[in-house]
Short mmCIF file of C-alpha atoms in Angstrom, two decimals:
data_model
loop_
_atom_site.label_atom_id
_atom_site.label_comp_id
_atom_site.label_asym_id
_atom_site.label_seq_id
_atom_site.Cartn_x
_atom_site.Cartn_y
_atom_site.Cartn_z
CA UNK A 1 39.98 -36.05 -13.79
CA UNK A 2 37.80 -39.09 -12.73
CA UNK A 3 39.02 -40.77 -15.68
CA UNK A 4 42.92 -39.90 -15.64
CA UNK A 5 42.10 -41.24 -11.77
CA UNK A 6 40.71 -44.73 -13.10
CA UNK A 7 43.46 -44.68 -15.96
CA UNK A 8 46.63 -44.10 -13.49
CA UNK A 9 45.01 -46.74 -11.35
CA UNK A 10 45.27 -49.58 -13.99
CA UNK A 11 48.32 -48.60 -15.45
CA UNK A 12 50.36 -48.34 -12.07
CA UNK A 13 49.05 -51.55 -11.56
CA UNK A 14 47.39 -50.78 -8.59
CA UNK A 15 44.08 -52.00 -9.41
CA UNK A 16 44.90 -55.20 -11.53
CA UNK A 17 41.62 -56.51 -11.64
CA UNK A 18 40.01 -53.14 -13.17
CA UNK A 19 40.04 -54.62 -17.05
CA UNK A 20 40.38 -52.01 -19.88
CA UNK A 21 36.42 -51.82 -20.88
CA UNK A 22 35.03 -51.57 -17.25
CA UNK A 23 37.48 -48.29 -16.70
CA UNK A 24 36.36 -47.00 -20.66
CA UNK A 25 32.63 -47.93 -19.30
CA UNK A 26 32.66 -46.00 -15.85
CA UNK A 27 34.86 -43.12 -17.65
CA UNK A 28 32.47 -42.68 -20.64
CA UNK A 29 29.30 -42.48 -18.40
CA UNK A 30 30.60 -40.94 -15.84
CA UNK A 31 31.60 -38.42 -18.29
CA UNK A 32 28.48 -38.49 -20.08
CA UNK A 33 26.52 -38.08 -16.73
CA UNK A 34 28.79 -35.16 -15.43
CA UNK A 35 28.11 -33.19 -19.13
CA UNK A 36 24.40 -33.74 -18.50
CA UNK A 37 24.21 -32.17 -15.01
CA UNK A 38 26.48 -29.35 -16.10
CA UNK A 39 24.09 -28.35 -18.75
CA UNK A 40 21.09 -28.98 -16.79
CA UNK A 41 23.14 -26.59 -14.27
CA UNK A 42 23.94 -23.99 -16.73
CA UNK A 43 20.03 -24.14 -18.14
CA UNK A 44 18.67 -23.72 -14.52
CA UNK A 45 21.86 -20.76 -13.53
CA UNK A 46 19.88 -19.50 -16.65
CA UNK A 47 16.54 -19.66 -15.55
CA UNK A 48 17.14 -18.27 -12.35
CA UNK A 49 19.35 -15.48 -13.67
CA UNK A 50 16.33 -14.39 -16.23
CA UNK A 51 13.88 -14.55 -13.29
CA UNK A 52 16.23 -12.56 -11.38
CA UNK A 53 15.64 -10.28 -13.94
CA UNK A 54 12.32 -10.25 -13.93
CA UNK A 55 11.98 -9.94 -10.24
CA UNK A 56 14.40 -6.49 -10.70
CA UNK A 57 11.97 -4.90 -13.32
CA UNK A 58 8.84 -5.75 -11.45
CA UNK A 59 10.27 -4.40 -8.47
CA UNK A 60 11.38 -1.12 -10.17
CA UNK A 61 7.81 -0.97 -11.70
CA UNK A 62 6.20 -1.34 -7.72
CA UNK A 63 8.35 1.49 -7.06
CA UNK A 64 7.31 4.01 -9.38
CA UNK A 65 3.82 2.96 -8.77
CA UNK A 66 4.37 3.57 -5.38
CA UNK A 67 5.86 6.65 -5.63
CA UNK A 68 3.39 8.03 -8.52
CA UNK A 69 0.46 6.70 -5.74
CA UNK A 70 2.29 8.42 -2.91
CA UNK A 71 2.66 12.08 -5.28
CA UNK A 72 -1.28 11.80 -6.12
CA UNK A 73 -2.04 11.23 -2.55
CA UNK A 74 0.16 14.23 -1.55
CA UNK A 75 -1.44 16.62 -4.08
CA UNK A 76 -4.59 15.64 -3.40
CA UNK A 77 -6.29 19.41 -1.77
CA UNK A 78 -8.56 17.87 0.51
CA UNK A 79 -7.75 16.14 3.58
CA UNK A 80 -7.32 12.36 3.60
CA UNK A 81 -7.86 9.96 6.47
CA UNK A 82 -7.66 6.17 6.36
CA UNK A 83 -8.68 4.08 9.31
CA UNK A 84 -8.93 0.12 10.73
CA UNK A 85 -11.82 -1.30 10.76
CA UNK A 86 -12.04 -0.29 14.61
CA UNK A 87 -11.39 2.94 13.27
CA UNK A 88 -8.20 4.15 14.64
CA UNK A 89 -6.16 6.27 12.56
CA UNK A 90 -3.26 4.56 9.95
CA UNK A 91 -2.50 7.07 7.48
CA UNK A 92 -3.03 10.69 7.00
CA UNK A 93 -2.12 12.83 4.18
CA UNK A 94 -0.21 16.23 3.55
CA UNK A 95 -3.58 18.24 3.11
CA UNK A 96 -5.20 16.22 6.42
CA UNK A 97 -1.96 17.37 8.53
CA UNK A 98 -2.45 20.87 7.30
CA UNK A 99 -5.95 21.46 7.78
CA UNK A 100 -5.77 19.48 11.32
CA UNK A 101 -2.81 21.43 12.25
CA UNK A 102 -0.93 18.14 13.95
CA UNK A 103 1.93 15.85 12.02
CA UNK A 104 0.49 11.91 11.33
CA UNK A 105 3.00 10.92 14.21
CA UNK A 106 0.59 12.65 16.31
CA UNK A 107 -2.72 11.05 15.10
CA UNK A 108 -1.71 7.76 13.95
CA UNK A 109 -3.35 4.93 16.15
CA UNK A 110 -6.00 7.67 17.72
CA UNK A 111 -9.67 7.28 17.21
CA UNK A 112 -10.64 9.08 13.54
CA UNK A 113 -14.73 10.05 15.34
CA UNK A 114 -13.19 11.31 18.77
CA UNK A 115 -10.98 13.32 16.29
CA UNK A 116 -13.81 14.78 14.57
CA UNK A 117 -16.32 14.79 17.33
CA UNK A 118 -18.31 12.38 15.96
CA UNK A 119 -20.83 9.71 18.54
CA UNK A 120 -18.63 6.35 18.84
CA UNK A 121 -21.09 4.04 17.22
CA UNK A 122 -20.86 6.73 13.62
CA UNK A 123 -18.79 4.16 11.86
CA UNK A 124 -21.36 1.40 12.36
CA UNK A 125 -24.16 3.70 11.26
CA UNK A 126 -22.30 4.72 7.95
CA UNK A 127 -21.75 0.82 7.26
CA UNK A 128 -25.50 0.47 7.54
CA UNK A 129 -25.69 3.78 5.28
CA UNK A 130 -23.03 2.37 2.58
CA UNK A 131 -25.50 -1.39 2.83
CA UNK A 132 -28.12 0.90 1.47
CA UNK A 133 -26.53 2.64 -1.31
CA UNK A 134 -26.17 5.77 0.19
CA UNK A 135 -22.74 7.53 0.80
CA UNK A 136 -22.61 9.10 4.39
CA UNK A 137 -21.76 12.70 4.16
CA UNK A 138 -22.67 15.84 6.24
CA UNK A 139 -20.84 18.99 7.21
CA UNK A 140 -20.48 20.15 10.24
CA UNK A 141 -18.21 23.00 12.48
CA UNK A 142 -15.58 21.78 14.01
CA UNK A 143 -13.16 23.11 16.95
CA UNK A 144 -9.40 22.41 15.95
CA UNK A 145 -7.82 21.00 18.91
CA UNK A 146 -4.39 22.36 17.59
CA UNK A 147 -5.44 26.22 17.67
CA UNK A 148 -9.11 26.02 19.48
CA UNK A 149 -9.95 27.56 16.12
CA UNK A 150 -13.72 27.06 14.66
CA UNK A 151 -13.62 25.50 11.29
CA UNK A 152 -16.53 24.63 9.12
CA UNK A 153 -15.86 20.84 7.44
CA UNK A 154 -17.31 18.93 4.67
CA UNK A 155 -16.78 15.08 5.53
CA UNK A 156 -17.30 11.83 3.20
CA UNK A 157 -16.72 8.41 4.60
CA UNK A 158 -16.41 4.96 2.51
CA UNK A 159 -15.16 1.93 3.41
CA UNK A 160 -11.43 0.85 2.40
CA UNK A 161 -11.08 -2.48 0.64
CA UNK A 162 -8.38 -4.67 0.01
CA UNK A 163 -7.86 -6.14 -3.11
CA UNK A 164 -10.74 -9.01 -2.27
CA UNK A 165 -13.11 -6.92 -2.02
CA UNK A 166 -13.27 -7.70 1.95
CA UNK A 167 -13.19 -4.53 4.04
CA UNK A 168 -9.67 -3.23 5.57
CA UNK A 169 -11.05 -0.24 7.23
CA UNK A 170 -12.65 3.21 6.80
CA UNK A 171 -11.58 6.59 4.26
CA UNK A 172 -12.25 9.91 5.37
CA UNK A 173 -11.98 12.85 2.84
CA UNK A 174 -12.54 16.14 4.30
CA UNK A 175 -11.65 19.39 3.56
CA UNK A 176 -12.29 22.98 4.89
CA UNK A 177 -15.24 24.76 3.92
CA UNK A 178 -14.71 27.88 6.55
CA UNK A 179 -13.40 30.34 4.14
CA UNK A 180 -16.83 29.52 1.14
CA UNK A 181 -19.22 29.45 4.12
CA UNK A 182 -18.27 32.79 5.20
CA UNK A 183 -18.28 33.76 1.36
CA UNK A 184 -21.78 32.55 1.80
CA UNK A 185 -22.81 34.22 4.81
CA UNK A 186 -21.42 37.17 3.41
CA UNK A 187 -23.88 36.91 0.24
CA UNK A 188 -26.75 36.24 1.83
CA UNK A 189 -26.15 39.30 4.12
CA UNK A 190 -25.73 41.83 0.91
CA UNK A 191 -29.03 39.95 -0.52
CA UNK A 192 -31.00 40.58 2.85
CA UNK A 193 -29.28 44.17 3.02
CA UNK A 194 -30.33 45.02 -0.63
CA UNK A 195 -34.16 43.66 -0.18
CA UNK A 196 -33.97 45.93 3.16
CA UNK A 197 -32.63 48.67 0.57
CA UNK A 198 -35.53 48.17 -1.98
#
């Protein structure tokens, strides 16, 4: 077009003092210039179109690790509990919510020790405890606020990292021990009752 422009321009006279090889000069690199940017267009379109690509399958592949993370989480039997580091609640699973008795909506942003009944300053003890090698774990009974009902808990706390190593917070796996410590009770009743017997 730029060159049918400069060509109508001498012909009709209009431009008399365009010569012949100064409109064949701006037409050819013009021409030459335009066919080098539309390539170097079409390369980057393709560039960005592959990376588009790209983008799509890593995103797809995030997903399905985020849903195969979120399915192991959610079978996962004993209750799980991640905190801040202040230790407020951010994240509970399905077993936590059953054993506790109370949906996540309920617990998220509360304090994980006042939920368990634990002193305030715990979390800065098990960080001493973790320093040292050791893992802090106990078990303990435990009144459900939900019920008032007396449950018997075995409790492990580590620290949650991010991907740094530096330390995002605190994760609490629990579960209920009520119904094996009564199995336990009840065996060491029928051992006392059979040395009573002999």
């Amino acid at each position: 077009l730029y060159a049918l422009l400069l060509a109508e321009l001498v012909w009709a006279g209009l431009r008399p003092e365009l010569a012949l090889g100064r409109v064949m000069y701006a037409a050819v690199s013009h021409l030459i210039g335009l066919l080098v940017l539309g390539a170097l267009g079409g390369l980057l379109a393709e560039r960005l179109k592959s990376a588009d690509l790209e983008l799509l399958r890593r995103r797809e592949d995030l997903e399905a690790l985020r849903a195969l993370h979120a399915d192991i989480v959610g079978s996962i039997s004993a209750g799980l509990v991640t905190t801040d580091r202040d230790g407020r609640i951010t994240f509970l699973n399905r077993a936590a919510e059953e054993i506790l008795r109370l949906p996540s909506s309920a617990l998220l942003s509360e304090s994980a020790t006042s939920l368990f009944g634990l002193p305030n300053r715990y979390l800065e003890e098990a960080s001493e405890l973790l320093k040292s090698g050791r893992r802090p774990r106990f078990e303990r009974t435990w009144l459900r606020p939900a019920d008032n009902q007396t449950l018997f808990l075995g409790v492990s706390i580590s620290m949650l990292r991010a991907a740094d190593g530096t330390q995002e917070g605190w994760l609490i796996v629990f579960q209920d021990l009520t119904e094996i410590a009564s199995l336990e009770e009840q065996v060491r009743i029928s051992e006392r009752m059979a040395a009573l017997g002999e």
